[in-house]
C-alpha cells in the first residue's frame, strides 16, 4: 500500500512549493533550548540517585522523588518539542543535502528522550546529551557557524557543543 | 562531518536496545487526535473565509479573526504534536519495514501544518487532512487493522480514514 | 433564596436568545477525545497494578508510579474538560429534549472522573469508560448517527461506542 | 434509548457510593476565581470598546485588539473551568437539595461564557458577572456563610457577591 | 562592574517613561489568587501528613503522595506567578514610596514559596501564608482600601487578610 | 504600616535559614532562555513592521498580525518567567552583595517586557534585549564566568552577552 507513498505526497503538496515556502515565524532557531533540557535530565537523574543511596526512605523522600520525576518528564518532553521544531520547521531540502541522516538522528533523539523519561540511569541521560550535541553540530553546520566543545558552566558539567561566535 | 553520523549514533545508543526497549507509557496511540485537529484547521479557514467575504469589517470582525486564528494555531500545533508522538514513540524498526517512507511523510506533515498556520487558503488545509489520512492508513496497516473512508459527521465534511472495527 | 433562581436566570440572559445563539467556534464535537482519555485511565491503572504486584519496590518503581499517576491525573482532567465542552457548548434546548437526563449524566461523569484520579482500582476506570459510552450514545443520537460497539484496537481492549459511518 | 438512562447510571456507579465518596483534593473551593475572570471579561470588552471608538485604526490598534481578545478568551475559559470544578467536584446530593437548580445555573454560565467569548457587547459580560454572583450566593449558602454585595475595588467596578467573614 | 548599573538602566529605558507608562491590560489586580494558592500549599501539606502518620504505606498511598506533591508544586508556582504579576506589573514609583520594602518582601515570598515546594513541613506553609498576608496588606494600602483579618471559610482555616468592602 | 516590614519578615522566615537553604531543584540556571525570548520580541516587531509598511491590509494580513502578536505575548511572558526564576530562586544574600541593584534591574525588566507586549516599536524591544544583557552579565559575574559580546547568529542580529567558555 505504501509503495507509492512519496509520489502521492508529491502530488498532494507539490515539492517545489514545499521547498520554497517559509514555515518560520521568526527564524530564531537555537539548539540551546534542547541542550539545556537534556542537561536537566541528567542532573535530575543525579538528584534521584542521591535519594536512592539513602539507607531508608521517608515520606519527605517520596515527595522529593515525585518532584524530581515530574521535572524530568518535563525536561524530556521539552527536548522532544525543541528538536521537533528545528527538524520540522527549519530543516528542508537544502539542509537535508548537508545532513542527509537528519531524519534518523531526530528519530533517535525521540527514542532516547523516551528512555530518559522511563529510566533513572545516568548513562541514558548522557547519551541523550551526546545525541543532541550531534544535532547541534549538524544545525550549526547548515548555518556555516563553527562550533567548539566546552564543559557547561553548571551541573552536571558535561561536554556541550557551542557555536563559536567570538570572532 | 556528518558522513559517519549513523555509525556514531549506533555506538551511542546501540540499535538492538533501541529496537527492543519500550518508550510507551500506555500503548494507546490513535491518529484520531491528529485527524480532528486537521479538520479543525479546515473548518477555521472556512469561518475566516466567511468574514473575508464581507464588504467591510467591524471591530467585532477583527476580534473574531483573532479568535479564529488563535484556534487555528492551536489546531496546527496539535497536529504536529500528535503526529510527533506516534512517529517518535510508536514507530520503530518493525514499523519502518512496513512503512519505509514514514520519516518523509512525517516531515511533510510538519511542513504542511506550518503552511496551515501561515495561510488561510482552504486547499492547504485539505492537503493536511489528506496527508494525515495517509499517515492514519500507514499506522493502521502496522496494527493489521483494515480501514475505510467516510465523510466525517461534522463540518467540514471531508473524507476521513477510519479503522474498520465493526466485525 | 434559590426558589426563584430559574426565573432570575431567565430575566438575566433571556432564554430565547440563549437557545438561538451559536456558542460554537467550529461545530466539530466528537466524544472520541473523552473516550481515549478514559481508556488511558484504565490502562494506567493496569500499569500501576503491575508495579503493585511486585514483591518489593525500588526507587525506579517509585519514579514509575509518579509518572503513571501524573498521566492518570492528566487523563482524568482531559475527560472532564472534553465532556464539559460538549455538554456546555453543544447541548442546548433541542438536545435536552432528546436527552433529558444529560445534566445528571454529565455530573456523574465528573464525579466518576474524580474517583479515577483518586483511586487505582480498575473497576472505577471501567465505570468511567461505560459512562462515557452512554454519553457518546446520547451525543450521536442527537446527531442522528447510528452507533455500534467494538473492542478498541489497543489496550485496555474495552468495549467502546463508535459512530457507524461506513454506509 | 435514553429513557432508562439514570437507572443505568445507578447500576454503573452506585449512588450511595457516589454521594459518600470524597472527590476533593483540598476542599478549598472559592468562587472568587470565577468572579475575577468574569470581571476581566467585562473590563476587556471596555478596552476593546475604547479602540472601537477611534476614528481609524492603525496596525498598533489591530495588535492591541488581538491582545485583548486573547485575554478575553482566556478569561472566558477560566470562568468555565472554575465553575466546572466547583459544580463537578464539590456539589453532590446534599448541596443539590439546597440548590435544586444548580445544573441549569451551571449550564447557563457555560452558555453565557461562550457568548462573552464570541461577543464584545458589555451587556453580555455584565450578565455573566451576575450569573456568577448567583452561583456564588448558592455556593456560600451551602457553606452557611452569609454574603453581601459591594462594588469590586477595581475596574469595571461592578456589584459583586462576597462572603461576609468579618464577624 | 555593577556600580553604575542603575545609571545605565536610567539611560536605557528612561525613568520618566517607565513611571508614566501603563503596563496593565485590565487593572484587575487582586492578591486573592496568591492567597488561595498559599492556603492550598498548607492544606496539601496537611494531607501529606495524614499519609505520613500511617503505619505502613501501600502503592495507593504512594500514588496519593504523587498527586498531592504535584498539586503542591502547582500551588507554589501559582503563588510565585501571582505575586510576580502584581509586583512586576502594578508596583511602580508611587507604590514604592508607600511600600519601600516591596522588593525585599517579594523576593522573600519567592524564597519561601520555593521552601514550600521542597518541604512538607506545615510551618513553612504558614510562613508563606503570612508573608502573602503582608503583601496583601501592602497592596490594599496602595489602593486606599482598609483590610481586616478573618479565618478563611475552608481548610486550613488560617487567618487571612481581606479587603474591607462592606461599607 | 510598612515601616517595620523587614523586621517582621525577619521574624517570620528567619534570615539565616533563608540564606542557607537551597531552593534549587537542579542548579541549571542560564539567562540564554530569557535572551532568546527577548530577541524573539524584536524579531516579531520587525515582522509586524513589514505588514505595517504595506499600502493596504487584507484579511490574510490581519490573521498574520494576530499570529505575530500572540507569539510576541508569549515571548514577553517567557522573558518575565525566565528572569523571575533566576532572580527568585538563584539570587540570595551572597549574590546580592555582588550585584546590589539586582532588585531594581529585575523590576525594570518586568516593566520593559510589559512595554514590549503593549507596543510594536522596535526600540522598546532593543531596550529589553539590552537590559537582559546587563542581567546576563550580572549573573555570569556571580558565577565567576567571563563574558563577551557578539552578534547573535540569527535575526534580529543584535549584540548579545555570552559566557566565554572556550578556554
PDB file of C-alpha atoms in Angstrom, chain E:
ATOM      1  CA  UNK E   1      31.177  46.143  37.004  1.00  0.00           C
ATOM      2  CA  UNK E   2      27.767  46.726  38.523  1.00  0.00           C
ATOM      3  CA  UNK E   3      28.498  50.009  40.321  1.00  0.00           C
ATOM      4  CA  UNK E   4      26.900  52.137  37.633  1.00  0.00           C
ATOM      5  CA  UNK E   5      24.123  49.735  36.897  1.00  0.00           C
ATOM      6  CA  UNK E   6      21.203  51.954  37.768  1.00  0.00           C
ATOM      7  CA  UNK E   7      22.528  54.911  35.828  1.00  0.00           C
ATOM      8  CA  UNK E   8      22.905  52.609  32.837  1.00  0.00           C
ATOM      9  CA  UNK E   9      19.351  51.398  33.261  1.00  0.00           C
ATOM     10  CA  UNK E  10      18.263  55.023  33.507  1.00  0.00           C
ATOM     11  CA  UNK E  11      19.848  55.715  30.186  1.00  0.00           C
ATOM     12  CA  UNK E  12      18.370  52.647  28.540  1.00  0.00           C
ATOM     13  CA  UNK E  13      14.740  52.875  29.464  1.00  0.00           C
ATOM     14  CA  UNK E  14      14.406  56.447  30.758  1.00  0.00           C
ATOM     15  CA  UNK E  15      12.772  56.548  34.159  1.00  0.00           C
ATOM     16  CA  UNK E  16      10.125  59.143  33.458  1.00  0.00           C
ATOM     17  CA  UNK E  17       8.703  56.984  30.728  1.00  0.00           C
ATOM     18  CA  UNK E  18       8.884  53.916  32.887  1.00  0.00           C
ATOM     19  CA  UNK E  19       6.905  55.564  35.633  1.00  0.00           C
ATOM     20  CA  UNK E  20       4.254  57.015  33.413  1.00  0.00           C
ATOM     21  CA  UNK E  21       3.546  54.218  31.005  1.00  0.00           C
ATOM     22  CA  UNK E  22       0.831  51.739  31.713  1.00  0.00           C
ATOM     23  CA  UNK E  23       1.796  48.026  31.628  1.00  0.00           C
ATOM     24  CA  UNK E  24      -1.600  46.851  32.626  1.00  0.00           C
ATOM     25  CA  UNK E  25      -4.048  45.122  30.326  1.00  0.00           C
ATOM     26  CA  UNK E  26      -7.017  45.337  32.688  1.00  0.00           C
ATOM     27  CA  UNK E  27      -6.010  46.867  36.064  1.00  0.00           C
ATOM     28  CA  UNK E  28      -7.705  43.983  37.857  1.00  0.00           C
ATOM     29  CA  UNK E  29      -5.090  43.008  40.411  1.00  0.00           C
ATOM     30  CA  UNK E  30      -6.119  41.058  43.451  1.00  0.00           C
ATOM     31  CA  UNK E  31      -3.892  39.183  45.912  1.00  0.00           C
ATOM     32  CA  UNK E  32      -6.745  36.686  46.435  1.00  0.00           C
ATOM     33  CA  UNK E  33      -5.220  34.403  43.804  1.00  0.00           C
ATOM     34  CA  UNK E  34      -1.908  34.213  45.657  1.00  0.00           C
ATOM     35  CA  UNK E  35      -3.677  33.800  48.976  1.00  0.00           C
ATOM     36  CA  UNK E  36      -5.756  30.861  47.729  1.00  0.00           C
ATOM     37  CA  UNK E  37      -2.639  29.205  46.317  1.00  0.00           C
ATOM     38  CA  UNK E  38      -0.724  29.640  49.567  1.00  0.00           C
ATOM     39  CA  UNK E  39      -3.618  28.167  51.551  1.00  0.00           C
ATOM     40  CA  UNK E  40      -3.594  25.212  49.158  1.00  0.00           C
ATOM     41  CA  UNK E  41       0.087  24.622  49.960  1.00  0.00           C
ATOM     42  CA  UNK E  42      -0.694  24.327  53.659  1.00  0.00           C
ATOM     43  CA  UNK E  43      -3.740  22.150  53.029  1.00  0.00           C
ATOM     44  CA  UNK E  44      -1.762  19.788  50.826  1.00  0.00           C
ATOM     45  CA  UNK E  45       0.959  19.571  53.474  1.00  0.00           C
ATOM     46  CA  UNK E  46      -1.735  18.531  55.943  1.00  0.00           C
ATOM     47  CA  UNK E  47      -2.978  15.823  53.585  1.00  0.00           C
ATOM     48  CA  UNK E  48       0.582  14.555  53.080  1.00  0.00           C
ATOM     49  CA  UNK E  49       0.957  14.494  56.861  1.00  0.00           C
ATOM     50  CA  UNK E  50      -2.105  12.247  57.136  1.00  0.00           C
ATOM     51  CA  UNK E  51      -0.357   9.709  54.941  1.00  0.00           C
ATOM     52  CA  UNK E  52       2.912  10.129  56.826  1.00  0.00           C
ATOM     53  CA  UNK E  53       1.087   9.194  60.027  1.00  0.00           C
ATOM     54  CA  UNK E  54       0.084   5.784  58.713  1.00  0.00           C
ATOM     55  CA  UNK E  55       1.936   2.746  59.994  1.00  0.00           C
ATOM     56  CA  UNK E  56       2.811   1.432  56.569  1.00  0.00           C
ATOM     57  CA  UNK E  57       2.334   2.698  53.047  1.00  0.00           C
ATOM     58  CA  UNK E  58       0.623   0.910  50.173  1.00  0.00           C
ATOM     59  CA  UNK E  59       1.032   1.610  46.460  1.00  0.00           C
ATOM     60  CA  UNK E  60      -2.255   3.510  46.682  1.00  0.00           C
ATOM     61  CA  UNK E  61      -0.594   5.752  49.286  1.00  0.00           C
ATOM     62  CA  UNK E  62       2.386   6.366  47.009  1.00  0.00           C
ATOM     63  CA  UNK E  63       0.040   7.361  44.206  1.00  0.00           C
ATOM     64  CA  UNK E  64      -1.732   9.726  46.564  1.00  0.00           C
ATOM     65  CA  UNK E  65       1.598  11.271  47.610  1.00  0.00           C
ATOM     66  CA  UNK E  66       2.456  11.847  43.960  1.00  0.00           C
ATOM     67  CA  UNK E  67      -0.903  13.578  43.404  1.00  0.00           C
ATOM     68  CA  UNK E  68      -0.557  15.788  46.475  1.00  0.00           C
ATOM     69  CA  UNK E  69       3.018  16.759  45.622  1.00  0.00           C
ATOM     70  CA  UNK E  70       2.050  17.659  42.075  1.00  0.00           C
ATOM     71  CA  UNK E  71      -0.735  19.925  43.336  1.00  0.00           C
ATOM     72  CA  UNK E  72       1.598  21.451  45.926  1.00  0.00           C
ATOM     73  CA  UNK E  73       4.125  22.227  43.185  1.00  0.00           C
ATOM     74  CA  UNK E  74       1.405  23.896  41.111  1.00  0.00           C
ATOM     75  CA  UNK E  75       0.221  25.901  44.096  1.00  0.00           C
ATOM     76  CA  UNK E  76       3.766  27.056  44.853  1.00  0.00           C
ATOM     77  CA  UNK E  77       4.297  28.122  41.263  1.00  0.00           C
ATOM     78  CA  UNK E  78       0.943  29.896  41.216  1.00  0.00           C
ATOM     79  CA  UNK E  79       1.999  31.870  44.303  1.00  0.00           C
ATOM     80  CA  UNK E  80       5.194  32.946  42.540  1.00  0.00           C
ATOM     81  CA  UNK E  81       3.416  33.893  39.323  1.00  0.00           C
ATOM     82  CA  UNK E  82       0.584  35.783  41.012  1.00  0.00           C
ATOM     83  CA  UNK E  83       2.980  37.787  43.172  1.00  0.00           C
ATOM     84  CA  UNK E  84       5.359  38.424  40.258  1.00  0.00           C
ATOM     85  CA  UNK E  85       2.469  39.861  38.248  1.00  0.00           C
ATOM     86  CA  UNK E  86       1.332  42.309  40.934  1.00  0.00           C
ATOM     87  CA  UNK E  87       4.902  43.301  41.803  1.00  0.00           C
ATOM     88  CA  UNK E  88       6.171  43.477  38.235  1.00  0.00           C
ATOM     89  CA  UNK E  89       3.135  44.995  36.524  1.00  0.00           C
ATOM     90  CA  UNK E  90       1.348  47.060  39.153  1.00  0.00           C
ATOM     91  CA  UNK E  91       4.018  48.359  41.534  1.00  0.00           C
ATOM     92  CA  UNK E  92       5.777  51.459  40.192  1.00  0.00           C
ATOM     93  CA  UNK E  93       7.330  54.567  41.711  1.00  0.00           C
ATOM     94  CA  UNK E  94       4.223  55.859  43.541  1.00  0.00           C
ATOM     95  CA  UNK E  95       3.659  52.475  45.169  1.00  0.00           C
ATOM     96  CA  UNK E  96       7.374  52.091  46.022  1.00  0.00           C
ATOM     97  CA  UNK E  97       7.094  55.281  48.065  1.00  0.00           C
ATOM     98  CA  UNK E  98       4.208  53.811  50.035  1.00  0.00           C
ATOM     99  CA  UNK E  99       5.829  50.384  50.424  1.00  0.00           C
ATOM    100  CA  UNK E 100       9.588  50.932  50.243  1.00  0.00           C
ATOM    101  CA  UNK E 101      10.491  47.353  51.121  1.00  0.00           C
ATOM    102  CA  UNK E 102       8.326  45.705  48.485  1.00  0.00           C
ATOM    103  CA  UNK E 103      11.344  44.346  46.555  1.00  0.00           C
ATOM    104  CA  UNK E 104      12.608  42.520  49.624  1.00  0.00           C
ATOM    105  CA  UNK E 105       9.153  41.286  50.537  1.00  0.00           C
ATOM    106  CA  UNK E 106       8.542  39.976  47.022  1.00  0.00           C
ATOM    107  CA  UNK E 107      11.910  38.243  46.955  1.00  0.00           C
ATOM    108  CA  UNK E 108      11.210  36.692  50.371  1.00  0.00           C
ATOM    109  CA  UNK E 109       7.952  35.288  49.032  1.00  0.00           C
ATOM    110  CA  UNK E 110       9.807  33.706  46.123  1.00  0.00           C
ATOM    111  CA  UNK E 111      12.257  32.031  48.513  1.00  0.00           C
ATOM    112  CA  UNK E 112       9.503  30.938  50.864  1.00  0.00           C
ATOM    113  CA  UNK E 113       7.403  29.503  48.020  1.00  0.00           C
ATOM    114  CA  UNK E 114      10.463  27.501  46.974  1.00  0.00           C
ATOM    115  CA  UNK E 115      10.761  26.203  50.521  1.00  0.00           C
ATOM    116  CA  UNK E 116       7.140  25.101  50.410  1.00  0.00           C
ATOM    117  CA  UNK E 117       7.776  23.230  47.205  1.00  0.00           C
ATOM    118  CA  UNK E 118      10.787  21.461  48.716  1.00  0.00           C
ATOM    119  CA  UNK E 119       9.365  20.739  52.137  1.00  0.00           C
ATOM    120  CA  UNK E 120       6.333  19.117  53.671  1.00  0.00           C
ATOM    121  CA  UNK E 121       6.642  20.983  56.967  1.00  0.00           C
ATOM    122  CA  UNK E 122       3.427  22.875  57.695  1.00  0.00           C
ATOM    123  CA  UNK E 123       5.227  25.726  59.453  1.00  0.00           C
ATOM    124  CA  UNK E 124       6.876  26.641  56.145  1.00  0.00           C
ATOM    125  CA  UNK E 125       3.435  26.846  54.570  1.00  0.00           C
ATOM    126  CA  UNK E 126       2.118  29.005  57.393  1.00  0.00           C
ATOM    127  CA  UNK E 127       5.053  31.388  56.905  1.00  0.00           C
ATOM    128  CA  UNK E 128       4.185  31.649  53.226  1.00  0.00           C
ATOM    129  CA  UNK E 129       0.560  32.477  54.014  1.00  0.00           C
ATOM    130  CA  UNK E 130       1.693  35.145  56.452  1.00  0.00           C
ATOM    131  CA  UNK E 131       4.167  36.727  54.008  1.00  0.00           C
ATOM    132  CA  UNK E 132       1.385  36.942  51.450  1.00  0.00           C
ATOM    133  CA  UNK E 133      -0.895  38.487  54.060  1.00  0.00           C
ATOM    134  CA  UNK E 134       1.757  41.186  54.497  1.00  0.00           C
ATOM    135  CA  UNK E 135       1.904  41.597  50.735  1.00  0.00           C
ATOM    136  CA  UNK E 136      -1.898  41.842  50.577  1.00  0.00           C
ATOM    137  CA  UNK E 137      -1.885  44.499  53.297  1.00  0.00           C
ATOM    138  CA  UNK E 138       0.741  46.453  51.354  1.00  0.00           C
ATOM    139  CA  UNK E 139      -1.228  46.133  48.131  1.00  0.00           C
ATOM    140  CA  UNK E 140      -4.541  47.296  49.630  1.00  0.00           C
ATOM    141  CA  UNK E 141      -2.688  50.136  51.370  1.00  0.00           C
ATOM    142  CA  UNK E 142      -1.643  51.488  47.972  1.00  0.00           C
ATOM    143  CA  UNK E 143      -5.275  51.295  46.849  1.00  0.00           C
ATOM    144  CA  UNK E 144      -6.534  53.060  49.997  1.00  0.00           C
ATOM    145  CA  UNK E 145      -8.730  50.097  50.843  1.00  0.00           C
ATOM    146  CA  UNK E 146      -8.886  49.136  54.538  1.00  0.00           C
ATOM    147  CA  UNK E 147      -8.336  45.484  55.431  1.00  0.00           C
ATOM    148  CA  UNK E 148      -9.378  43.102  58.170  1.00  0.00           C
ATOM    149  CA  UNK E 149      -8.330  39.634  59.192  1.00  0.00           C
ATOM    150  CA  UNK E 150     -10.608  36.612  59.399  1.00  0.00           C
ATOM    151  CA  UNK E 151     -10.332  32.850  59.393  1.00  0.00           C
ATOM    152  CA  UNK E 152     -10.779  31.683  55.800  1.00  0.00           C
ATOM    153  CA  UNK E 153     -14.036  29.715  55.353  1.00  0.00           C
ATOM    154  CA  UNK E 154     -12.386  26.417  54.383  1.00  0.00           C
ATOM    155  CA  UNK E 155      -9.422  24.345  55.457  1.00  0.00           C
ATOM    156  CA  UNK E 156      -6.736  25.011  56.585  1.00  0.00           C
ATOM    157  CA  UNK E 157      -8.736  27.700  58.426  1.00  0.00           C
ATOM    158  CA  UNK E 158      -5.889  30.192  58.750  1.00  0.00           C
ATOM    159  CA  UNK E 159      -6.034  33.914  59.409  1.00  0.00           C
ATOM    160  CA  UNK E 160      -6.256  35.792  56.100  1.00  0.00           C
ATOM    161  CA  UNK E 161      -6.140  39.494  55.167  1.00  0.00           C
ATOM    162  CA  UNK E 162      -9.287  40.588  53.300  1.00  0.00           C
ATOM    163  CA  UNK E 163     -10.202  43.975  51.842  1.00  0.00           C
ATOM    164  CA  UNK E 164     -12.991  45.600  53.819  1.00  0.00           C
ATOM    165  CA  UNK E 165     -15.509  46.423  51.111  1.00  0.00           C
ATOM    166  CA  UNK E 166     -18.734  46.217  53.080  1.00  0.00           C
ATOM    167  CA  UNK E 167     -19.327  49.891  53.733  1.00  0.00           C
TER     168      UNK E 167
END
